Coordinates of C-alpha atoms in Angstrom, one line a residue:
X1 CA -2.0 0.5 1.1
X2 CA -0.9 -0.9 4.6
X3 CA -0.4 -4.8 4.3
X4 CA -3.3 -5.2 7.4
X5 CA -5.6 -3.2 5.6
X6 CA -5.1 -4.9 2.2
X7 CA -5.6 -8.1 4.2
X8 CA -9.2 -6.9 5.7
X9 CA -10.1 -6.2 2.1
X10 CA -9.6 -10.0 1.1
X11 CA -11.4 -11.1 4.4
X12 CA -14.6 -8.4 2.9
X13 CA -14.4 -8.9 -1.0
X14 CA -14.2 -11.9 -1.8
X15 CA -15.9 -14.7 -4.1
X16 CA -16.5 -17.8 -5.5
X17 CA -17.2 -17.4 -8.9
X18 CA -18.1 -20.5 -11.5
X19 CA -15.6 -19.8 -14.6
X20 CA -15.8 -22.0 -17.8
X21 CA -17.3 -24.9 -15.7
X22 CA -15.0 -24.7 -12.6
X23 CA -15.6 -22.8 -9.2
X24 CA -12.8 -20.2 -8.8
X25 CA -12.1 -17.6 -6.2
X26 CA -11.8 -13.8 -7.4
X27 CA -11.5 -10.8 -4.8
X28 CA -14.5 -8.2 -6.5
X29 CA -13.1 -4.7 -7.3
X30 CA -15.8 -3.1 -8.7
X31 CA -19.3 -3.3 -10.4
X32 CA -20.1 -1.6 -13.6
X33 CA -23.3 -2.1 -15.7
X34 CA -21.9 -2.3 -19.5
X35 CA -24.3 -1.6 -22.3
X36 CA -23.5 -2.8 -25.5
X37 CA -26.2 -1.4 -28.6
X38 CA -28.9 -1.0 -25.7
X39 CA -28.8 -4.0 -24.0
X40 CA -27.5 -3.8 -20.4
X41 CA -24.8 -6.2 -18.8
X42 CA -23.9 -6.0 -15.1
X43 CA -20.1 -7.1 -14.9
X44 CA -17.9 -7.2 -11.9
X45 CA -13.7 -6.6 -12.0
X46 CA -12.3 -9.4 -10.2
X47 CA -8.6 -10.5 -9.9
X48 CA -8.6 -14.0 -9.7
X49 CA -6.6 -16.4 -6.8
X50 CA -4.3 -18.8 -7.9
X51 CA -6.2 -22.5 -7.9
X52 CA -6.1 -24.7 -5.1
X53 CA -2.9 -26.1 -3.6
X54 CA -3.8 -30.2 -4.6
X55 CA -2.0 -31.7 -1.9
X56 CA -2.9 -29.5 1.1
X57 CA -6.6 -29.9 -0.1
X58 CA -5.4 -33.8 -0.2
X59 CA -4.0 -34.1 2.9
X60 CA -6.5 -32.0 4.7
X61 CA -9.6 -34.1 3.4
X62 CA -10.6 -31.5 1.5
X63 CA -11.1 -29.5 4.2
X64 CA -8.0 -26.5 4.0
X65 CA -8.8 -24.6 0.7
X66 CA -5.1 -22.9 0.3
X67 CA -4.1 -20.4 -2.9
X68 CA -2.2 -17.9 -3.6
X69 CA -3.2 -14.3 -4.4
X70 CA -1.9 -13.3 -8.0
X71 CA -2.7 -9.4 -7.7
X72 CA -3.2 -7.3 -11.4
X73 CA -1.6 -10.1 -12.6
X74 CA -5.2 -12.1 -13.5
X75 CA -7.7 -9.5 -13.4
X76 CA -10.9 -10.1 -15.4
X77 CA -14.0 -9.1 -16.2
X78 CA -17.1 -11.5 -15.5
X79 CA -21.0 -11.8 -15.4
X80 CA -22.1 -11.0 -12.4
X81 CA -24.6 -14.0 -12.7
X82 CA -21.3 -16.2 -12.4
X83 CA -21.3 -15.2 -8.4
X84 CA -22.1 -18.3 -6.7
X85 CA -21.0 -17.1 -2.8
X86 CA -19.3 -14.5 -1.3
X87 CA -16.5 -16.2 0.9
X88 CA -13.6 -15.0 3.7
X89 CA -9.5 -15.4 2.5
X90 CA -7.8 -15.5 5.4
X91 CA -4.0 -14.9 5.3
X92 CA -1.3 -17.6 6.3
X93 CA 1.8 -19.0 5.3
X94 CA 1.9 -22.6 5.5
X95 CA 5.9 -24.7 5.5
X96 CA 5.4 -25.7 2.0
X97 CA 8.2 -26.6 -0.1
X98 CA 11.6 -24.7 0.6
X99 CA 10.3 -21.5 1.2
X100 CA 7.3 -20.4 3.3
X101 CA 4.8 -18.2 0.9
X102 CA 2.1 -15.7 1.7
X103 CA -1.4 -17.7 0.8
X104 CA -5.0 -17.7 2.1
X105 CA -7.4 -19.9 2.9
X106 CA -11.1 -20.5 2.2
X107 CA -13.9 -19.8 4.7
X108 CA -17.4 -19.7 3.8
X109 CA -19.8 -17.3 5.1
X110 CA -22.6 -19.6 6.4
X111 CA -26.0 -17.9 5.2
X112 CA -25.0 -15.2 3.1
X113 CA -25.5 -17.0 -0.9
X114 CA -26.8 -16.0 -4.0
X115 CA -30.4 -16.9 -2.7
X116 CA -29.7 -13.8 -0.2
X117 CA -28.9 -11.7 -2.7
X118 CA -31.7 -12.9 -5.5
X119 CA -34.4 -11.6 -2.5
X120 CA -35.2 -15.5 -1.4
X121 CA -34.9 -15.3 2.6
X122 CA -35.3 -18.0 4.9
X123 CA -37.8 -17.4 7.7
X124 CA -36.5 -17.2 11.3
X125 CA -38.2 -18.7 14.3
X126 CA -39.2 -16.0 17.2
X127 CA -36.8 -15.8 19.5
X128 CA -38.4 -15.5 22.8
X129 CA -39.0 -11.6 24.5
X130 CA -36.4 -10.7 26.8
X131 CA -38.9 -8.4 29.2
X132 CA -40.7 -12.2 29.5
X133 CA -37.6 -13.2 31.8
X134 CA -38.0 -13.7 35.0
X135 CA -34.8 -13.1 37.6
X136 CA -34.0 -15.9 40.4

């Protein structure tokens, strides 16, 4: 796959996931409902990101959410129900250390959360009729 469109994919697939207690980043494969005995369970494939680089979350006030993508290397399956928020990794390669590495960054997607996705929507005010405008 080219290296741009393998980047896209990160920027569309991705999500923050709570894992034994912590908040992690995965990029989502694929869905599959499992049933075990008849008793459905909707998992998702994810390969997880490496966790946060401390000191650039440290020296950015917590503000530049940088990790590395690990690949097949960390695949796993998950509940579904462990999705907190689908979330942007956006590729750059930060002077760190000797060496310059490939990493991402964090960015939210402001208004897209599990409450979209459970059916909860938030109720938009009118916005006003464009016919109703009136030219100078």
């Amino acid at each position: 796959m080219p290296s741009f469109l393998w980047s896209v994919n990160k920027l569309l697939s991705c999500c923050q996931i709570l894992l034994d207690g912590e908040i992690c980043i995965a990029e989502v494969l694929f869905f599959v409902l499992f049933d075990r005995a008849g008793n459905e369970f909707p998992l998702a494939l994810v390969s997880l990101f490496s966790r946060l680089h401390a000191n650039m979350l440290h020296v950015s006030s917590n503000t530049l959410c940088s990790c590395e993508y690990q690949g097949n290397d960390a695949l796993e399956f998950v509940d579904v129900k462990t999705i907190q928020a689908m979330v942007s990794m956006v590729p750059h390669t930060p002077a760190v250390g000797p060496q310059a590495t490939q990493r991402y960054f964090l960015v939210e997607k402001p208004r897209f959360n599990v409450a979209l996705m459970a059916g909860i929507e938030e109720e938009l005010p009118d916005e006003p009729d464009v016919s109703d405008t009136v030219d100078i």
